[in-house]
XYZ file of C-alpha atoms in Angstrom:
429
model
C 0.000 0.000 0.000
C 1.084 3.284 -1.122
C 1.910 5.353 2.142
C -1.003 8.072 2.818
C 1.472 10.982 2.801
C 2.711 10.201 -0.793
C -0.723 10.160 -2.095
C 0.144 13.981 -2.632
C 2.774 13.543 -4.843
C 0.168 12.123 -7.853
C -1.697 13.793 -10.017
C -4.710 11.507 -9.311
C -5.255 12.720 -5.983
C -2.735 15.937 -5.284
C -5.517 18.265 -7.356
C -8.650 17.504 -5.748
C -6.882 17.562 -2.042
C -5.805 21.034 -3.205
C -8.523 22.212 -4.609
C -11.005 21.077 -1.531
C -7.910 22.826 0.603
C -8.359 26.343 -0.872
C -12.198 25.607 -0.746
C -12.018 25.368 3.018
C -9.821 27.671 3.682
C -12.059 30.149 1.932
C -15.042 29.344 3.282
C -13.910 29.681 6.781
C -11.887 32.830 6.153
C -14.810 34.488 5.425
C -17.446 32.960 8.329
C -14.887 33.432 10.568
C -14.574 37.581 9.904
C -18.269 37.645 9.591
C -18.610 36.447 12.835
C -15.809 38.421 14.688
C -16.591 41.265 12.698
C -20.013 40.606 14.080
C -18.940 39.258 17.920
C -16.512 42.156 18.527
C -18.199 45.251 16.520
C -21.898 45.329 15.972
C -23.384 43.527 18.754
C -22.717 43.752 22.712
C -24.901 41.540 24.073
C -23.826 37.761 24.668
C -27.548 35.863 23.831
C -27.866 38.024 20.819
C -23.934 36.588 19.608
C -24.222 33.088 20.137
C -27.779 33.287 18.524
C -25.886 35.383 15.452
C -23.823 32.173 15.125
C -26.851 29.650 15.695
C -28.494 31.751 12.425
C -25.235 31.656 10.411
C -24.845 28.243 11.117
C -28.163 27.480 10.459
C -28.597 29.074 7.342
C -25.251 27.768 6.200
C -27.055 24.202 6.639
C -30.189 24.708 4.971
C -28.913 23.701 1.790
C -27.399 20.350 2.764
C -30.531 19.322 4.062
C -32.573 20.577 1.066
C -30.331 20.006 -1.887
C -27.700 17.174 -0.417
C -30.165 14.410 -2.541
C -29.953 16.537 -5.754
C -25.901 16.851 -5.371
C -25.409 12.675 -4.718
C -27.585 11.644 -7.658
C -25.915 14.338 -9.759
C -22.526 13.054 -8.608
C -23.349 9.773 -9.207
C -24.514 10.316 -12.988
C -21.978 13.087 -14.332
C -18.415 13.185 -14.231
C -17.250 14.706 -10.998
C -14.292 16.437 -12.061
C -16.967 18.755 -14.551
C -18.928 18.981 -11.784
C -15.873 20.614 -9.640
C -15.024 23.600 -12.317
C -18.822 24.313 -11.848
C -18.951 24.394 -8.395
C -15.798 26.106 -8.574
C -16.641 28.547 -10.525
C -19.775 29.497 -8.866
C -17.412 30.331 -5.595
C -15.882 33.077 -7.299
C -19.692 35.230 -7.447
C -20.604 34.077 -3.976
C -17.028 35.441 -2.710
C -17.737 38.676 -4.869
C -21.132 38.929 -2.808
C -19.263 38.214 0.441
C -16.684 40.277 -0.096
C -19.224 43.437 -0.673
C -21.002 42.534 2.545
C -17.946 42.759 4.597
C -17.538 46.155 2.951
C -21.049 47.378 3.509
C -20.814 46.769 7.202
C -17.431 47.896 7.522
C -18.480 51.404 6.148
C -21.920 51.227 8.458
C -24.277 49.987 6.579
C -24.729 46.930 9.018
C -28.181 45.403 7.829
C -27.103 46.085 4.040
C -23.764 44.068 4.927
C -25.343 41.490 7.733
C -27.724 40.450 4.752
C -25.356 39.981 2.069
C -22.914 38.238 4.062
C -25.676 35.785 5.265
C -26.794 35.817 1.649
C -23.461 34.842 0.914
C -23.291 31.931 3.279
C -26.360 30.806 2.052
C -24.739 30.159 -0.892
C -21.108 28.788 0.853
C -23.487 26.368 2.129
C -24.865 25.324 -1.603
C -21.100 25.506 -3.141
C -20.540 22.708 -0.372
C -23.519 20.916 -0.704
C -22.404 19.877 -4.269
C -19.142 19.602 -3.731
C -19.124 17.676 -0.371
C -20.206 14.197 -1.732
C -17.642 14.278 -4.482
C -14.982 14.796 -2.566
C -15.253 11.609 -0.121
C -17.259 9.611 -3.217
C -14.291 10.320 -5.743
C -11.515 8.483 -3.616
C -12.529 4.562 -4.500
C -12.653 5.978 -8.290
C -9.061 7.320 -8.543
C -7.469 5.531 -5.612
C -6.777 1.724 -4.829
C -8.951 -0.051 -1.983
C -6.478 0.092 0.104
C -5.385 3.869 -0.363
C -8.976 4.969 0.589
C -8.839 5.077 4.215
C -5.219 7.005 3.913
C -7.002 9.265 0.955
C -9.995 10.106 3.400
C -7.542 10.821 6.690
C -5.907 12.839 4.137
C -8.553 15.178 2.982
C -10.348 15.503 6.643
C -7.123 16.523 7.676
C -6.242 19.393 5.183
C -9.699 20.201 5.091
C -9.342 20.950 9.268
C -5.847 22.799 8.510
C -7.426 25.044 5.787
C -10.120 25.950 8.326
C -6.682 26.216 10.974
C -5.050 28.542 8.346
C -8.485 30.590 7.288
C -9.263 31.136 11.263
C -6.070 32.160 11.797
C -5.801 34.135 9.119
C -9.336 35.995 9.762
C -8.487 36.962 13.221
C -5.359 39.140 12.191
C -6.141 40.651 9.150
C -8.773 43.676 8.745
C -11.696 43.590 6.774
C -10.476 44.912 3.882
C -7.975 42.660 3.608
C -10.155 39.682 4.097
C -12.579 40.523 1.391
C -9.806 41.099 -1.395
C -8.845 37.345 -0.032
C -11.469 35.698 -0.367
C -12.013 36.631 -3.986
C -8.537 36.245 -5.014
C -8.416 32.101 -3.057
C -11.481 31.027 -4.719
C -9.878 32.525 -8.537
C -6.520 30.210 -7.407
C -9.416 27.654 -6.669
C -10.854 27.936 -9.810
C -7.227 27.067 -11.813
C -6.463 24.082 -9.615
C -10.075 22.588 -9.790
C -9.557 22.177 -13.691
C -6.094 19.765 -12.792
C -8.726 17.158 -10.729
C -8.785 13.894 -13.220
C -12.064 12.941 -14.670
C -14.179 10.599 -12.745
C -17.465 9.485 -15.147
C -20.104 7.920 -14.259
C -19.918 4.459 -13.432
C -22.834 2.128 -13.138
C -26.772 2.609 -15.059
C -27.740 6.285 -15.938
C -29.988 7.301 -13.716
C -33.314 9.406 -13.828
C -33.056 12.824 -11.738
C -35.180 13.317 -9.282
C -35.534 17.483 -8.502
C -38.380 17.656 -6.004
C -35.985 18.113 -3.009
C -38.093 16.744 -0.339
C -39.384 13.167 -2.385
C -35.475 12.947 -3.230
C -34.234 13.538 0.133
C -36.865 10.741 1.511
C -35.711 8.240 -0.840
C -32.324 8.827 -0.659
C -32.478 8.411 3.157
C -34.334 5.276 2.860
C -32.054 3.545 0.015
C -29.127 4.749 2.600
C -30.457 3.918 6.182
C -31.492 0.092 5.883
C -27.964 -1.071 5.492
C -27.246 -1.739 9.058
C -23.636 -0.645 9.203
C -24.753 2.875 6.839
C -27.543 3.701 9.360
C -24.280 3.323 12.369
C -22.266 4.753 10.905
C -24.320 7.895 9.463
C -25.869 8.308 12.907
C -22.672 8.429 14.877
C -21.443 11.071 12.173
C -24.802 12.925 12.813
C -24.148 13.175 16.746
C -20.505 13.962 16.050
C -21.149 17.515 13.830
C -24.346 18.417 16.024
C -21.577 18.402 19.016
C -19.438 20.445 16.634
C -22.049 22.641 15.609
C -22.874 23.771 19.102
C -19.255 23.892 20.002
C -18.568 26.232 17.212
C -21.467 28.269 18.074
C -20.336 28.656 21.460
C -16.582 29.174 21.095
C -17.106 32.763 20.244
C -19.028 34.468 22.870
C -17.108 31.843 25.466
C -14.003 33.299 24.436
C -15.248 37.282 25.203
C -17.611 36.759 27.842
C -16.220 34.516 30.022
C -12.469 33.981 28.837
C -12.785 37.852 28.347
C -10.135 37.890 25.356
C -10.648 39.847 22.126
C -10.800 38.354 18.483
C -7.806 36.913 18.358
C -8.038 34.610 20.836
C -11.048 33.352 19.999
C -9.503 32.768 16.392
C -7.004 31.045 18.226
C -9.274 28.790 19.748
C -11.340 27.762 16.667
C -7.720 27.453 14.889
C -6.419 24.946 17.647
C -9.598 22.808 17.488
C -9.548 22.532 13.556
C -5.730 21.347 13.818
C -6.116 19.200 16.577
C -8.980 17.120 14.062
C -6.444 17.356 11.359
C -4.036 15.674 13.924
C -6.721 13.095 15.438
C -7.196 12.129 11.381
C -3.807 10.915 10.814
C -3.320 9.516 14.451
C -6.306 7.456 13.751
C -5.279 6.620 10.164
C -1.594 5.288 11.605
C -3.634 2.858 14.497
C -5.874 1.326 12.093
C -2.829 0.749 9.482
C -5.453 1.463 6.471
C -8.119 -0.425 7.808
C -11.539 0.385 7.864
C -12.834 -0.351 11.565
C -14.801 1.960 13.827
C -12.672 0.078 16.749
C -11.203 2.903 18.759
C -14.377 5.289 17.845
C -16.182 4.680 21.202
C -13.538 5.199 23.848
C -12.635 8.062 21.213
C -15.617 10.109 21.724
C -15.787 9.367 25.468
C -12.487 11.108 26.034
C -13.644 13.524 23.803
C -16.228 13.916 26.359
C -14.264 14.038 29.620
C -11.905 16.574 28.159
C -15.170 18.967 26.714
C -15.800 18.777 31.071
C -12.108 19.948 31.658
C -12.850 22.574 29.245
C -15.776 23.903 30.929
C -14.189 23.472 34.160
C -11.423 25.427 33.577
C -13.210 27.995 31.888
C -15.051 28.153 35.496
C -12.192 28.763 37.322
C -10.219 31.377 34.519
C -9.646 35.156 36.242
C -11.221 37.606 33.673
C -9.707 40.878 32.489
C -10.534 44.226 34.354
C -14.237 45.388 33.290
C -14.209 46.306 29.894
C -11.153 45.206 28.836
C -10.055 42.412 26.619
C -7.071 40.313 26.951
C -4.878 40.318 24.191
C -3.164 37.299 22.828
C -0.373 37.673 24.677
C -1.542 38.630 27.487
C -4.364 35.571 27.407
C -1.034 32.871 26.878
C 0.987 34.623 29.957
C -2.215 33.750 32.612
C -1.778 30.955 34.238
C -5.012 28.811 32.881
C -3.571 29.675 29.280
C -1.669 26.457 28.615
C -3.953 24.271 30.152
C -6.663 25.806 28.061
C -5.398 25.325 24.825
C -3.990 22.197 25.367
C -7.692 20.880 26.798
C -9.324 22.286 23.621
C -6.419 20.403 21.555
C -7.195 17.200 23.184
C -10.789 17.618 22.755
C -10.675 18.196 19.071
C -7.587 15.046 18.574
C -10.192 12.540 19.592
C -12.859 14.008 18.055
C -10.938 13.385 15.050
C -9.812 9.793 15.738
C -13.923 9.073 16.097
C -15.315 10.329 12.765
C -12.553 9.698 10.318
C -12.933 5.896 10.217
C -16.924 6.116 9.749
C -16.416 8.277 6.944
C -14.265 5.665 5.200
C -17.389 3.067 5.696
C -19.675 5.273 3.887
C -17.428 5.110 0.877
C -16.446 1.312 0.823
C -19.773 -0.279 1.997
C -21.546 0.591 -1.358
C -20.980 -0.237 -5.109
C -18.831 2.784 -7.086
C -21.337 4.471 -8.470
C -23.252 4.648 -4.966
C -20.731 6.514 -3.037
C -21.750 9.987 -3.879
C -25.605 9.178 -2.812
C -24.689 7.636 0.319
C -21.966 10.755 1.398
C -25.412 13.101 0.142
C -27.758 10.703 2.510
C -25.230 11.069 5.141
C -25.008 14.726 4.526
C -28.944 15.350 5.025
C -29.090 13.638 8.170
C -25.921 15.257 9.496
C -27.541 18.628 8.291
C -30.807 17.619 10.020
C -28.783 16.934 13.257
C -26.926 20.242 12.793
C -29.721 22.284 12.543
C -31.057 20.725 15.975
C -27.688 21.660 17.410
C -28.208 25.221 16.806
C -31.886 25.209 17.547
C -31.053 23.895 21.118
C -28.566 26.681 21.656
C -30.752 29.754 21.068
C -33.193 27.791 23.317
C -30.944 26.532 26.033
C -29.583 30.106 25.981
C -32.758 31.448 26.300
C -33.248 29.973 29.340
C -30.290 31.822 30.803
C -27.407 28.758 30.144
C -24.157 30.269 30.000
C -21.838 29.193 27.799
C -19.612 27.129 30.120
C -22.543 25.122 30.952
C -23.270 24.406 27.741
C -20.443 22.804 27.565
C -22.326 19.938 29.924
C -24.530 19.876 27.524
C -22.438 19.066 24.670
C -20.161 16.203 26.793
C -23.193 14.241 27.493
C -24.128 13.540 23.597
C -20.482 12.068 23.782
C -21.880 9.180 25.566
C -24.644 8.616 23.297
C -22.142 8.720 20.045
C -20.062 6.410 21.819
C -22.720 3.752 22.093
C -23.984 4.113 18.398
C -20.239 3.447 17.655
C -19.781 0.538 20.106
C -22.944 -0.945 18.161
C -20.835 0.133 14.810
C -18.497 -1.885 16.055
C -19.464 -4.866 17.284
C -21.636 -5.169 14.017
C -18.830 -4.980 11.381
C -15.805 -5.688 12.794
């Protein structure tokens, strides 16, 4: 077996890694300086922040779950690699869009810009939608069985250091500067999408269905009565609604209660999207290429234990004087700093370990030309789960939950993803 890491020295598989690279980066550049931009200078009021992030998020969603059906049968019946410059091409308007929303609300025209820049992840969220299943379904086309595993560890874990790099890169550079960025990545993203290889269609041609709701329904039930699909899709499902509210909280955690200004916070997203990028190939070294959703329970249960650290920590942190924000370097010289940041690491490491392998069932369970159908399946439950996620943070908020408890919240679903993978498990391997 090839070794994972030289994967990205061939043409069959270098483009598309890059290409989904530059996609994430992009798309996180931009979400992450709407919603600093957003945290730190139009609002001042932690329920109405966290439930700024529950919208974005939600809206950012809505297309998976409406349009995730459309995008796997699609997939599944035209060559992906077409399908890529498309999608590709479409980023470049929605970035143009984004871009002038940053603007708008940087100049103080803040519902002008709030609405285009939600606008504009209303349409991040469609760009994904189409391009998610091909990502994940065009690995068994161009790569050997025994590559895939490698070639999914691989792309989860440039897809969590693009979103490290963009979160990063958001929290130090102005406004300005981010919206000439984001339209100049997705142009670079445009030129390396046309290097991907062409995948066609493999298998029957099939008929289209458009009505997004029949689609959805039958895609789902195709998907959900292959035992091992239905574990493996719910576990994934649990996993990114535990994301989704940790993302949504991160923000107004690190200001109100961490009391440190945008950077830190960027810091803080950055540090958990690395530490999945590290938990991806940690995971991908233990199995050695195998498929097995072995180590996935006591994964997510540490996962859970070090999400309680996290809050308890954050419990015990000395805030800056009233009014003030800690800077970066004045967050990493207090003594909770380290143990912070290395908490959040660990949290995000075995978060990582958990949901790599059960994406590599989802694309070596079914025939070829399934793969993009079942990822689009997986994405509308997932999307579905999400959406929950971010429902029950405006209303746990609501009923005056602070952010640190929250966290509770969130360590408990560990438990219940830990037994859907145990079941995983014990069922396939």
């Amino acid at each position: 077996m090839i070794n994972a890491l030289g994967l990205l020295k061939q043409r069959r598989f270098l483009p598309l890694f890059t290409t989904q690279f530059f996609g994430a980066f992009n798309d996180n550049l931009f979400k992450t300086s709407m919603v600093l931009f957003a945290t730190y200078e139009i609002f001042n009021d932690p329920k109405v922040e966290a439930n700024f992030n529950a919208l974005a998020t939600g809206i950012a969603i809505l297309p998976f779950f409406l349009l995730s059906a459309l995008a796997g049968q699609l997939a599944d019946s035209h060559d992906k690699a077409r399908i890529i410059r498309i999608v590709k091409t479409a980023e470049i308007a929605i970035m143009l869009l984004g871009a002038a929303g940053l603007m708008a609300a940087k100049s103080g025209h803040t519902n002008l810009g709030l609405a285009l820049m939600l606008g504009a992840v209303l349409l991040l969220g469609t760009h994904s939608t189409f391009f998610g299943p091909i990502k994940y379904a065009i690995l068994p086309q161009h790569l050997p069985a025994g590559d895939v595993l490698g070639g999914t560890g691989l792309v989860e874990a440039g897809t969590y250091l693009a979103i490290l790099m963009g979160t990063v890169v958001a929290g130090w550079v102005s406004i300005e500067i981010a919206a000439g960025l984001v339209i100049l990545i997705a142009v670079i993203g445009w030129f390396i999408g046309r290097m991907v290889p062409l995948a066609p269609r493999e298998g029957p041609r099939l008929k289209i269905n458009y009505n997004p709701f029949t689609a959805s329904w039958r895609l789902i039930g195709a998907t959900m009565h292959i035992p091992r699909l239905f574990l493996a899709i719910c576990a994934i499902s649990f996993f990114w609604t535990i994301g989704a509210m940790l993302i949504i909280v991160f923000p107004p955690l690190v200001k109100n209660v961490l009391s440190a200004d945008e950077r830190v916070a960027s810091l803080a997203i950055a540090v958990f999207s690395v530490g999945v990028a590290i938990g991806s190939v940690v995971i991908n070294t233990m199995l050695k290429g195998r498929i097995s959703a072995r180590y996935s329970p006591v994964s997510v249960i540490a996962m859970g234990g070090f999400i309680v650290l996290f809050s308890v920590l954050a419990r015990a942190w000395t805030p800056a004087p009233a009014g003030t924000y800690y800077g970066l370097v004045q967050f990493m010289s207090q003594p909770g700093a380290v143990p912070i940041i290395l908490t959040l690491a660990a949290i995000a490491i075995t978060g990582g370990m958990f949901v790599v392998p059960l994406y590599a069932f989802l694309t070596t369970t079914v025939e070829k030309d399934q793969t993009a159908r079942t990822v689009a399946a997986n994405n509308v439950v997932n999307s579905g789960a999400m959406t929950i996620g971010s429902i029950a943070v405006i209303g746990i908020g609501s009923l005056g939950v602070t952010p640190e408890n929250m966290l509770l919240v969130v360590a408990a679903m560990c438990l219940v993803s830990a037994w859907i993978a145990q079941r995983l498990h014990l069922a396939c391997d």
